[in-house]
mmCIF file with all atom_site columns, C-alpha atoms in Angstrom:
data_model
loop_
_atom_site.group_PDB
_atom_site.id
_atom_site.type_symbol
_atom_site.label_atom_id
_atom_site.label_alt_id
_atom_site.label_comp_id
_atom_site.label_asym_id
_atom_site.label_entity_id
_atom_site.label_seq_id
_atom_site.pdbx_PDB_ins_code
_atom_site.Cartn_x
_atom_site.Cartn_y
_atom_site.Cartn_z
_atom_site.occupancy
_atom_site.B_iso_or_equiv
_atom_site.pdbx_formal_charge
_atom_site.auth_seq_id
_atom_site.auth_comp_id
_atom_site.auth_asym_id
_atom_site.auth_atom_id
_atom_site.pdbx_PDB_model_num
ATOM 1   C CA . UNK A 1 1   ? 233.233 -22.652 -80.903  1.00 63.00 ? 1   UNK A CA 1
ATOM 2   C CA . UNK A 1 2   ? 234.959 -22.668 -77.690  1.00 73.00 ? 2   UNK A CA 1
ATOM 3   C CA . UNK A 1 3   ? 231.981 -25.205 -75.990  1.00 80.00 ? 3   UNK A CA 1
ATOM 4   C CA . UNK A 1 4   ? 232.406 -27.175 -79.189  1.00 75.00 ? 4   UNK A CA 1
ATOM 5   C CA . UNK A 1 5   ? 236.240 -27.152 -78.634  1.00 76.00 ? 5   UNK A CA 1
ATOM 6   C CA . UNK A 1 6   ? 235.520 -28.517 -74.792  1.00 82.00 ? 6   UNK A CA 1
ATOM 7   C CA . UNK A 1 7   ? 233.248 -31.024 -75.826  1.00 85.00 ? 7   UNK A CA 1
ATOM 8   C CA . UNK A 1 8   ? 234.845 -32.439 -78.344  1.00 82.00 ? 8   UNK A CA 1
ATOM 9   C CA . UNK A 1 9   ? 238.670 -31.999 -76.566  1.00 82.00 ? 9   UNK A CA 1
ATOM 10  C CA . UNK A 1 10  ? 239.922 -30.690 -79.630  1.00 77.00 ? 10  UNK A CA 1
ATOM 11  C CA . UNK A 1 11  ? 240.445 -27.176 -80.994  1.00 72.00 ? 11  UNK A CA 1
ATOM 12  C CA . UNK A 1 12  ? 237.813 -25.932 -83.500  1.00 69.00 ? 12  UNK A CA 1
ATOM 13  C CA . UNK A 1 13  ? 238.710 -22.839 -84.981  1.00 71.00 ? 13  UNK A CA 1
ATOM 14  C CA . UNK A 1 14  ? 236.394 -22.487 -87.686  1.00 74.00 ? 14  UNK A CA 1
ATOM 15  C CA . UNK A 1 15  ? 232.755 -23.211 -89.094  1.00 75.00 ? 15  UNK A CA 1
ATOM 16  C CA . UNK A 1 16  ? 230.994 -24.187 -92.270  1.00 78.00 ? 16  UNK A CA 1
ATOM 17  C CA . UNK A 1 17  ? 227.724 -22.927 -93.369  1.00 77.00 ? 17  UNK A CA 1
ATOM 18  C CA . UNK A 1 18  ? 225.673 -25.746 -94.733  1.00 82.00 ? 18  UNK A CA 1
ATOM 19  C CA . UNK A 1 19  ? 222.343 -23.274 -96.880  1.00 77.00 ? 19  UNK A CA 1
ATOM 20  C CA . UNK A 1 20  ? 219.949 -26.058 -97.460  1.00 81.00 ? 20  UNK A CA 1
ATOM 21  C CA . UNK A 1 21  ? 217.762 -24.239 -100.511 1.00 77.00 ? 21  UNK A CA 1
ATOM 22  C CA . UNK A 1 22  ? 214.975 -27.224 -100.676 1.00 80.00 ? 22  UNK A CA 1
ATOM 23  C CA . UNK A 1 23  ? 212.338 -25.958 -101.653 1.00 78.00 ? 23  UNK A CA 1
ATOM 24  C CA . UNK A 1 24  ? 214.034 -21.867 -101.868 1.00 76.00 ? 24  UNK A CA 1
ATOM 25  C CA . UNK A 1 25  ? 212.186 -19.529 -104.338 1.00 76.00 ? 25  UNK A CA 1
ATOM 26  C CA . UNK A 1 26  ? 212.096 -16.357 -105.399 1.00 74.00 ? 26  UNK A CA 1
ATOM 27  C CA . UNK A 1 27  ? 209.277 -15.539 -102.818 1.00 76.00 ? 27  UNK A CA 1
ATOM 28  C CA . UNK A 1 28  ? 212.364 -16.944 -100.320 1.00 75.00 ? 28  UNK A CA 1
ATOM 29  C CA . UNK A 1 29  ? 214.880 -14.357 -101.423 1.00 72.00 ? 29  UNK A CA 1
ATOM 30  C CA . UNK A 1 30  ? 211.803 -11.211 -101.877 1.00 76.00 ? 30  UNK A CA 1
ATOM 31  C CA . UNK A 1 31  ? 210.892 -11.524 -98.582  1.00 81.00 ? 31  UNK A CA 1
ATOM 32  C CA . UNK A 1 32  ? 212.284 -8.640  -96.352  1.00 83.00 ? 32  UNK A CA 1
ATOM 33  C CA . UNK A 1 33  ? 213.172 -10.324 -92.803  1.00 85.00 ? 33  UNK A CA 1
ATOM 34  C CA . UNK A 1 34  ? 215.499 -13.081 -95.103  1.00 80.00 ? 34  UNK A CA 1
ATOM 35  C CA . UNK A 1 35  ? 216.971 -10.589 -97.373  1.00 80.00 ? 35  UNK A CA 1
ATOM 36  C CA . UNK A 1 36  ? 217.830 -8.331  -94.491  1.00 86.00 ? 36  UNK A CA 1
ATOM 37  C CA . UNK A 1 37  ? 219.056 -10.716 -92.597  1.00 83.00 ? 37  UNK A CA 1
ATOM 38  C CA . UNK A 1 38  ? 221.587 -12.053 -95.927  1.00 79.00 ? 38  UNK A CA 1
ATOM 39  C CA . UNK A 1 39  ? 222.961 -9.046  -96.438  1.00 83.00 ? 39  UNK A CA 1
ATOM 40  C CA . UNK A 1 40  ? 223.376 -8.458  -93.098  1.00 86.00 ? 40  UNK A CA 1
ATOM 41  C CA . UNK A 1 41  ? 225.056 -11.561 -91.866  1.00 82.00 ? 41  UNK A CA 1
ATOM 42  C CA . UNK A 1 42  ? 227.489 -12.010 -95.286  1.00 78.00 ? 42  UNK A CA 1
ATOM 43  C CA . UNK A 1 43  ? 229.482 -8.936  -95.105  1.00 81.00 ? 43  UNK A CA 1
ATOM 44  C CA . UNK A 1 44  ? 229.510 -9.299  -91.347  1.00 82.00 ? 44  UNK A CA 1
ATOM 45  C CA . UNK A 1 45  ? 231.312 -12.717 -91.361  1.00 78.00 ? 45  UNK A CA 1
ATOM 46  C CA . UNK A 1 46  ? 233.704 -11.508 -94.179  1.00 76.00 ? 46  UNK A CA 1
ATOM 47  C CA . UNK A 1 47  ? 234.764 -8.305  -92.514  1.00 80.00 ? 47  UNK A CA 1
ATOM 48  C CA . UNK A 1 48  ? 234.605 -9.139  -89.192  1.00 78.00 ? 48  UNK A CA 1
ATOM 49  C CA . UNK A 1 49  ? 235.065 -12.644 -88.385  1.00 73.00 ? 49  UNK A CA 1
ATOM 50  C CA . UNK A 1 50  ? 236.959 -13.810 -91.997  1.00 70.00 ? 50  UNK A CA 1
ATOM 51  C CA . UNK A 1 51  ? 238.848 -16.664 -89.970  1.00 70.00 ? 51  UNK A CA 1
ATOM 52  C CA . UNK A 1 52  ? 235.230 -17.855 -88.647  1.00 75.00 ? 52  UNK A CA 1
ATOM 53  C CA . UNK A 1 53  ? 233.662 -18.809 -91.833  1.00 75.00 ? 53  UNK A CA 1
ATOM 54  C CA . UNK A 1 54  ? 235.376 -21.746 -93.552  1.00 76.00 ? 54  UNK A CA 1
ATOM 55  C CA . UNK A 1 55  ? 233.383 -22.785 -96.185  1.00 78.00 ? 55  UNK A CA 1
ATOM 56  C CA . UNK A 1 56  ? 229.488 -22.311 -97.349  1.00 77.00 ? 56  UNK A CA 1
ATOM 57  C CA . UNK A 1 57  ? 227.977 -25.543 -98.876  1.00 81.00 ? 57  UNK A CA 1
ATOM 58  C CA . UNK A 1 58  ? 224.571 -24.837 -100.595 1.00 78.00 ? 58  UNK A CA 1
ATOM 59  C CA . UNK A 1 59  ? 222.600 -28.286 -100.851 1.00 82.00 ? 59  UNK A CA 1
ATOM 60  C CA . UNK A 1 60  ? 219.581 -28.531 -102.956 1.00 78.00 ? 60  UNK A CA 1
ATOM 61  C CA . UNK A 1 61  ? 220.090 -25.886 -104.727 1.00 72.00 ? 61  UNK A CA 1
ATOM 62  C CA . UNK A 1 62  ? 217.802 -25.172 -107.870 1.00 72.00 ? 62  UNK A CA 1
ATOM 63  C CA . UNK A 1 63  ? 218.461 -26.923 -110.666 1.00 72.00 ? 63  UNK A CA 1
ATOM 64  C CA . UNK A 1 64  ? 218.748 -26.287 -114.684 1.00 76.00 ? 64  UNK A CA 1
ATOM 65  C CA . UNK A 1 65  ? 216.976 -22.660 -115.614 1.00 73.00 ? 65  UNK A CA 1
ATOM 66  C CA . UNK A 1 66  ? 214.216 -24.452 -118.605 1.00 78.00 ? 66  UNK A CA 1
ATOM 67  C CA . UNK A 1 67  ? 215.205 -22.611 -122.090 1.00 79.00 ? 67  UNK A CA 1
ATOM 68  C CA . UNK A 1 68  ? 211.736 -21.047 -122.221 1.00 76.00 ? 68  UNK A CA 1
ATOM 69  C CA . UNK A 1 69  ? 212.647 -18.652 -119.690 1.00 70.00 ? 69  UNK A CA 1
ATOM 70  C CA . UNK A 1 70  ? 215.942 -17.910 -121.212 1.00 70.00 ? 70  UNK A CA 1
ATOM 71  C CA . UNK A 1 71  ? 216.058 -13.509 -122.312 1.00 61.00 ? 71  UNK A CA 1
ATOM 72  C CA . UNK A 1 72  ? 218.578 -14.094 -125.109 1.00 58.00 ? 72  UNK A CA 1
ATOM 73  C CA . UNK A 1 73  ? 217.978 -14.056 -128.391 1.00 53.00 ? 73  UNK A CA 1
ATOM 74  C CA . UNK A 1 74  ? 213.849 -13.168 -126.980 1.00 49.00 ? 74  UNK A CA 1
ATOM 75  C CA . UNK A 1 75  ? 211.581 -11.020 -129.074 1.00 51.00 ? 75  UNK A CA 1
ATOM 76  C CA . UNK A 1 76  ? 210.603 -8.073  -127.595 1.00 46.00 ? 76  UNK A CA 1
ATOM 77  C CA . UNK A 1 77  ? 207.042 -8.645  -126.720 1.00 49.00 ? 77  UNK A CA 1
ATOM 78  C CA . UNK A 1 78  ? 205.391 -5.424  -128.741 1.00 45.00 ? 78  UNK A CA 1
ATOM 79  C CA . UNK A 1 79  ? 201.943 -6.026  -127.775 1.00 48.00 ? 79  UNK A CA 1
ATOM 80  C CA . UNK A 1 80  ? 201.566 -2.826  -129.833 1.00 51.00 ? 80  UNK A CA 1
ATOM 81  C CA . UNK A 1 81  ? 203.837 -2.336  -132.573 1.00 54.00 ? 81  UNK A CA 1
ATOM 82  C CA . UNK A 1 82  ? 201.181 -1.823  -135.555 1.00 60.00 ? 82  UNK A CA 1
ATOM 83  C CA . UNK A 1 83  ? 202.594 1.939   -135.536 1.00 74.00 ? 83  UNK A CA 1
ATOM 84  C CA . UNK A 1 84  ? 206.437 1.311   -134.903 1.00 78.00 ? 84  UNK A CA 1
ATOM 85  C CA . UNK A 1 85  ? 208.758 2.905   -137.303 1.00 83.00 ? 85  UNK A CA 1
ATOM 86  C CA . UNK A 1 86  ? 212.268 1.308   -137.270 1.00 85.00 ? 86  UNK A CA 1
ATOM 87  C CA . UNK A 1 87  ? 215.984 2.447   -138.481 1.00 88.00 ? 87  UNK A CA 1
ATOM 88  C CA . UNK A 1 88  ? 219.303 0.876   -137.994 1.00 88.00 ? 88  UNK A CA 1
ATOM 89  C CA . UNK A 1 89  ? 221.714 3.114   -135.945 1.00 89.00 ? 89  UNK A CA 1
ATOM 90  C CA . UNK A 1 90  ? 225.088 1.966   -136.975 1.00 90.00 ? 90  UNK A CA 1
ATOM 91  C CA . UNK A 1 91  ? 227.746 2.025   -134.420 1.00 87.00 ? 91  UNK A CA 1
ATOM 92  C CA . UNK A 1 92  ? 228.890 4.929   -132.822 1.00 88.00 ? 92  UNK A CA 1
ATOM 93  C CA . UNK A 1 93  ? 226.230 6.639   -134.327 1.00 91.00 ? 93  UNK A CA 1
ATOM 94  C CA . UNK A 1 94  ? 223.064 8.423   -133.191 1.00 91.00 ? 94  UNK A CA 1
ATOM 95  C CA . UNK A 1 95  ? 219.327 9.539   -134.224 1.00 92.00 ? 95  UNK A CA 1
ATOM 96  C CA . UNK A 1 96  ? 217.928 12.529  -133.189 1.00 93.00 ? 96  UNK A CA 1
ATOM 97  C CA . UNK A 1 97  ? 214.305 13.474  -133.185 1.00 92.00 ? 97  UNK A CA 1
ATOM 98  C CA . UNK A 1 98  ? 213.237 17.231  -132.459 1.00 92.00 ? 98  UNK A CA 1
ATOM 99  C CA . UNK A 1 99  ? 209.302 17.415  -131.630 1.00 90.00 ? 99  UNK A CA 1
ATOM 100 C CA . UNK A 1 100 ? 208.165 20.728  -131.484 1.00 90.00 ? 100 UNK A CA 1
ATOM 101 C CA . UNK A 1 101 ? 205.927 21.228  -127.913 1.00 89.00 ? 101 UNK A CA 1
ATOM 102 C CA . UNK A 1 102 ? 203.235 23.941  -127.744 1.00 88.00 ? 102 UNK A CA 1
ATOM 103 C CA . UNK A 1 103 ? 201.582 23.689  -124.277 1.00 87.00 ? 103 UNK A CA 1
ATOM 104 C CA . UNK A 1 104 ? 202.801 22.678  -121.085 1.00 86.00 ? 104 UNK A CA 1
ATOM 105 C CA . UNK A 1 105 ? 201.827 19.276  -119.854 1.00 84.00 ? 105 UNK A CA 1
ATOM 106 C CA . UNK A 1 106 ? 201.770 17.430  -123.068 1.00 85.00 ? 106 UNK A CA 1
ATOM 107 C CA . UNK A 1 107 ? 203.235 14.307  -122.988 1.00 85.00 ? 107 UNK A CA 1
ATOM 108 C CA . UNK A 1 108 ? 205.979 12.121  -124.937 1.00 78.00 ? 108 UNK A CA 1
ATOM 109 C CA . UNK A 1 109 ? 205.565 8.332   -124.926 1.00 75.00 ? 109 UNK A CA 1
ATOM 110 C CA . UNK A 1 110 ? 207.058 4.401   -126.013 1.00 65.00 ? 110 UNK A CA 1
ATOM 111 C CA . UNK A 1 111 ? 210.340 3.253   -127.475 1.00 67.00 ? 111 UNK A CA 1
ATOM 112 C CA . UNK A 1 112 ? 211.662 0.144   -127.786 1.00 66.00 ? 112 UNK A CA 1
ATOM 113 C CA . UNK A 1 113 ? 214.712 -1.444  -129.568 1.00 61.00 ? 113 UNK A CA 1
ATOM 114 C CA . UNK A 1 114 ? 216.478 -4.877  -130.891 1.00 66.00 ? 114 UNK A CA 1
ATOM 115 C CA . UNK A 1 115 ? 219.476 -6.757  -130.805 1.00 60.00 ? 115 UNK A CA 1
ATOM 116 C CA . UNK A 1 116 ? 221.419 -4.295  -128.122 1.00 71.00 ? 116 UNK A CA 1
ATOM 117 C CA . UNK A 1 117 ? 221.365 -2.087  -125.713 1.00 80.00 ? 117 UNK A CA 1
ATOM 118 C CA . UNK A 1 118 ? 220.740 1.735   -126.767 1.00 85.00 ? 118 UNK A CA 1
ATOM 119 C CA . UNK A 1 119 ? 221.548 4.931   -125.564 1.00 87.00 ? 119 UNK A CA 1
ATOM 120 C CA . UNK A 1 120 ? 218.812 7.136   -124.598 1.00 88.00 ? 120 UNK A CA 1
ATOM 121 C CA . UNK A 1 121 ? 218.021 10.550  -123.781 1.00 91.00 ? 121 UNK A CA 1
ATOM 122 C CA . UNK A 1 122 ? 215.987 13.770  -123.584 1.00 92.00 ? 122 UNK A CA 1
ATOM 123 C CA . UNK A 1 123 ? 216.721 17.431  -123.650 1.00 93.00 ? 123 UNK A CA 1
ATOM 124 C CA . UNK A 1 124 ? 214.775 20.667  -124.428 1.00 93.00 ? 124 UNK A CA 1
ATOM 125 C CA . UNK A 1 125 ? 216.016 23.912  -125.847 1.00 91.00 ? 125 UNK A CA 1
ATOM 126 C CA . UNK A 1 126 ? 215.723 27.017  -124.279 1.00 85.00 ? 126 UNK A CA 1
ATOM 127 C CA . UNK A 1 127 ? 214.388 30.492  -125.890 1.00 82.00 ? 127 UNK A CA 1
ATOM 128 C CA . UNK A 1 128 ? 217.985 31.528  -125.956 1.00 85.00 ? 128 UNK A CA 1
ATOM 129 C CA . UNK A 1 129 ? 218.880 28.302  -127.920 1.00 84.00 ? 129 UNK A CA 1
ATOM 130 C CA . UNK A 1 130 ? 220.734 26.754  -125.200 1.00 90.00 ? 130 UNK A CA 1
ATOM 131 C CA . UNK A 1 131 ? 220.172 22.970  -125.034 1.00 91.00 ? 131 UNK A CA 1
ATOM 132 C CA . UNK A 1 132 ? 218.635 21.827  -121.351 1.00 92.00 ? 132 UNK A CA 1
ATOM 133 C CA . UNK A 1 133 ? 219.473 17.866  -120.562 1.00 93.00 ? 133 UNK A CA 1
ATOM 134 C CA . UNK A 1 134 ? 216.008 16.724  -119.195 1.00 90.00 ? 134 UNK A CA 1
ATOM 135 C CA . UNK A 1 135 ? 216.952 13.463  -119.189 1.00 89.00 ? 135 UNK A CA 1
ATOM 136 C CA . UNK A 1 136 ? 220.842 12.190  -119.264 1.00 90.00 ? 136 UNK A CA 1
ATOM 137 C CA . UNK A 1 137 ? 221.793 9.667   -121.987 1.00 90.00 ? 137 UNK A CA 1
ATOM 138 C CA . UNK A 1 138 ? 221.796 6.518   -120.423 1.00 87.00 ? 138 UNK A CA 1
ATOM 139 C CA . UNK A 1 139 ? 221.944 3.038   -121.612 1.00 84.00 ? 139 UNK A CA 1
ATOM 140 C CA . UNK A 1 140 ? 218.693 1.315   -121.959 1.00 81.00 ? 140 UNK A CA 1
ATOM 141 C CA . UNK A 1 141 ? 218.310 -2.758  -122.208 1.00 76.00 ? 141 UNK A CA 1
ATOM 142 C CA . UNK A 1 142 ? 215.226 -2.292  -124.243 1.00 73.00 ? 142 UNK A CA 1
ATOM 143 C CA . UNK A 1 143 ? 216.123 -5.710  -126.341 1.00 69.00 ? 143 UNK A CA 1
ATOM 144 C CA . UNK A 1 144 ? 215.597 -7.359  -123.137 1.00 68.00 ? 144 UNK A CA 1
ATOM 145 C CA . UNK A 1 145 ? 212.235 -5.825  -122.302 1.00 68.00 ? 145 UNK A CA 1
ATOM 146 C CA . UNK A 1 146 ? 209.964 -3.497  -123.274 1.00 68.00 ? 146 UNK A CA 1
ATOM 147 C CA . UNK A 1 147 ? 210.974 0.049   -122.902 1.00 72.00 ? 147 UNK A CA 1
ATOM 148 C CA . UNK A 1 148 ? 208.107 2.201   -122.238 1.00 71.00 ? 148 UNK A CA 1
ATOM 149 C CA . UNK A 1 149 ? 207.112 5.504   -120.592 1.00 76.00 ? 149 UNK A CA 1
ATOM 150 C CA . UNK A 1 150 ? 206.492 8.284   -120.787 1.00 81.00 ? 150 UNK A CA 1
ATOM 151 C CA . UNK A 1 151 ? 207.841 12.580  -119.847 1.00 85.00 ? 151 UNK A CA 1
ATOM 152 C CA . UNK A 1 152 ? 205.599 15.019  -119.260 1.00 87.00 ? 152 UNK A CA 1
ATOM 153 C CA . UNK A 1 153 ? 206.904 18.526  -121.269 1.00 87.00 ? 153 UNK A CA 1
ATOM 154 C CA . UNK A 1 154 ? 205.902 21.395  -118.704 1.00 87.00 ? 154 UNK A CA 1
ATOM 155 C CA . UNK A 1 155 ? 208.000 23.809  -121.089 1.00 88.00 ? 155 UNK A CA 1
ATOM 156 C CA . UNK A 1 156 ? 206.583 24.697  -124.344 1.00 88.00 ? 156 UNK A CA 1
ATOM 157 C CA . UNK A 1 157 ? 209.390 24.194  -126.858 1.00 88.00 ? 157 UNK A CA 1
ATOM 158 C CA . UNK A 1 158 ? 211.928 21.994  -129.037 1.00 91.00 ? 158 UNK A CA 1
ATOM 159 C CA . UNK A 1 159 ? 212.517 19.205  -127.591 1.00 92.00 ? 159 UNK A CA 1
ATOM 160 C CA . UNK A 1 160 ? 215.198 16.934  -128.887 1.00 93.00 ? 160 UNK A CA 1
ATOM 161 C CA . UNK A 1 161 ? 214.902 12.809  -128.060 1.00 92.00 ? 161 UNK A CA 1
ATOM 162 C CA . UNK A 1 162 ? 218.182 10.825  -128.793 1.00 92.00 ? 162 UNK A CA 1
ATOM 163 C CA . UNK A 1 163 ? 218.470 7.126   -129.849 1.00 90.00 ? 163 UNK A CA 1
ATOM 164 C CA . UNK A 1 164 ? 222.567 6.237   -129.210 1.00 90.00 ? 164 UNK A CA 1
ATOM 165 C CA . UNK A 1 165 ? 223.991 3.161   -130.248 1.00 88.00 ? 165 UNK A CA 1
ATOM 166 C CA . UNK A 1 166 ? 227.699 2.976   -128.340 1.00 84.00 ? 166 UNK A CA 1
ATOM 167 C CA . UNK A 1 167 ? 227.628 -1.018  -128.410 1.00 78.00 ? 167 UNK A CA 1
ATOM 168 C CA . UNK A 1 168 ? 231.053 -1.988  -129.727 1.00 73.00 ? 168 UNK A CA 1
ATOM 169 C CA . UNK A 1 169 ? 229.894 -5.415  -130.204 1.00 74.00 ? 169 UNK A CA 1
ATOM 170 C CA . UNK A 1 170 ? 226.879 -4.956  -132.497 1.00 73.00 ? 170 UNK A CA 1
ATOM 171 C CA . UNK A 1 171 ? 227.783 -3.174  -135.951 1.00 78.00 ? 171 UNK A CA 1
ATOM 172 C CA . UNK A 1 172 ? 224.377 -1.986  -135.877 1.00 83.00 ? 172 UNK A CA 1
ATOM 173 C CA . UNK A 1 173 ? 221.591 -1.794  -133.736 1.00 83.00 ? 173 UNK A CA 1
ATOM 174 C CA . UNK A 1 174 ? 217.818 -1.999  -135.335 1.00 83.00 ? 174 UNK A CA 1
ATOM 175 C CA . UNK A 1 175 ? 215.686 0.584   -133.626 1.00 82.00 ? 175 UNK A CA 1
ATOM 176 C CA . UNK A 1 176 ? 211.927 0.317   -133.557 1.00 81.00 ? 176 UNK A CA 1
ATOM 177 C CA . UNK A 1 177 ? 210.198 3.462   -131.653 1.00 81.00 ? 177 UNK A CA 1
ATOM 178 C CA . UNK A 1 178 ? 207.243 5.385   -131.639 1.00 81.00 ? 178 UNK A CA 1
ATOM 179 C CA . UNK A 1 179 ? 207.574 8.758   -130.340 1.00 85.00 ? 179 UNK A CA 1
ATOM 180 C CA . UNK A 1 180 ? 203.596 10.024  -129.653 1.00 83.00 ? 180 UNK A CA 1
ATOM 181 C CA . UNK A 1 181 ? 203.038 13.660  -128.600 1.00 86.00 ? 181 UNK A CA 1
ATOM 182 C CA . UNK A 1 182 ? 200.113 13.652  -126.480 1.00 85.00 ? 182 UNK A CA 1
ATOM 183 C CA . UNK A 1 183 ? 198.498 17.070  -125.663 1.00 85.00 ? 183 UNK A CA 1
ATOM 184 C CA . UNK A 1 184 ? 197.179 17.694  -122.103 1.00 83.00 ? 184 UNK A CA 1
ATOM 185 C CA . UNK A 1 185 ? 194.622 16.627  -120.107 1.00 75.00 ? 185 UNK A CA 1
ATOM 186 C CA . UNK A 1 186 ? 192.743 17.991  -116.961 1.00 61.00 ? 186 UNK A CA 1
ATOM 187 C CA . UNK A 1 187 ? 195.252 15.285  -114.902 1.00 51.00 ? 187 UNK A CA 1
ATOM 188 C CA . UNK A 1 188 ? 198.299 16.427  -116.199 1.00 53.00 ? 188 UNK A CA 1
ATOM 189 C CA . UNK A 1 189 ? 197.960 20.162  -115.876 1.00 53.00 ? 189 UNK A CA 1
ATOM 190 C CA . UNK A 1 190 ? 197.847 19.637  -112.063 1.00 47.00 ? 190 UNK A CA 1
#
């Protein structure tokens, strides 16, 4: 700034960043070097130089998103839902399921639901009936996408799945799951 200030015989105290995104896709914004270097240079301008940085212009930037590619309102692609079961969880409510697990290394699998987000979570009980989180209720967009995996049981027992619904903008949220119990197989008992 201070050549440009000489050359020009007038003071220039700050700059514009003109981002020129012709031709800027998603490869663009995966690939590591550019990413890096984004986060990188961003937070460096704003909390080290913030009287630099005037203004950032983005040109050509991408246009309208086509509707087609639009996650709202989406079915759930179930490429496999011949054996779903489904239930409507009404708000602030929850279904439990307790599977009873016989040998270690047998496996639990697929769950997916509709129309909102859903609470999920795992736990096991102990021999002395005390109830071991093996996996923490979280919230799961499985309207959005497919949820599916899978937990491999190394603890013969109860175990207890739990469907949540906490959304207090859907009434109720329409489930559709399939819990399998799969027993073990030489690659799991490794």
């Amino acid at each position: 700034m201070r050549k440009q200030s000489e050359k020009l015989k007038t003071p220039i105290g700050k700059q514009s960043l003109i981002l020129d995104l012709e031709s800027f896709t998603l490869r663009h914004v995966a690939w590591k070097p550019a990413l890096d270097l984004w986060l990188a240079l961003t937070p460096m301008l704003d909390l080290n130089y913030p009287e630099v940085l005037k203004y950032i212009y983005v040109v050509n930037s991408g246009g309208e998103v086509p509707k087609r590619y639009y996650m709202k309102d989406k079915k759930t692609e179930n490429s496999n839902n011949e054996n779903l079961q489904s239930v409507s969880i009404p708000i602030n409510n929850k279904k439990e399921f307790r599977l009873q697990i016989d040998l270690p290394g047998t496996e639990l699998r697929v769950f997916v639901s509709e129309g909102s987000e859903i609470g999920f979570g795992i736990s096991r009980y102990t021999t002395l009936g005390k109830e071991e989180e093996i996996l923490s209720l979280q919230k799961v967009n499985s309207h959005m996408l497919r949820e599916e995996g899978s937990i491999i049981c190394n603890n013969p027992g109860f175990y207890k799945v739990t469907f949540q619904n906490d959304n207090v903008y859907t009434p109720s949220c329409k489930l559709s799951y399939r819990l399998d119990v799969r027993p073990p197989t030489e690659h799991t008992k490794l």
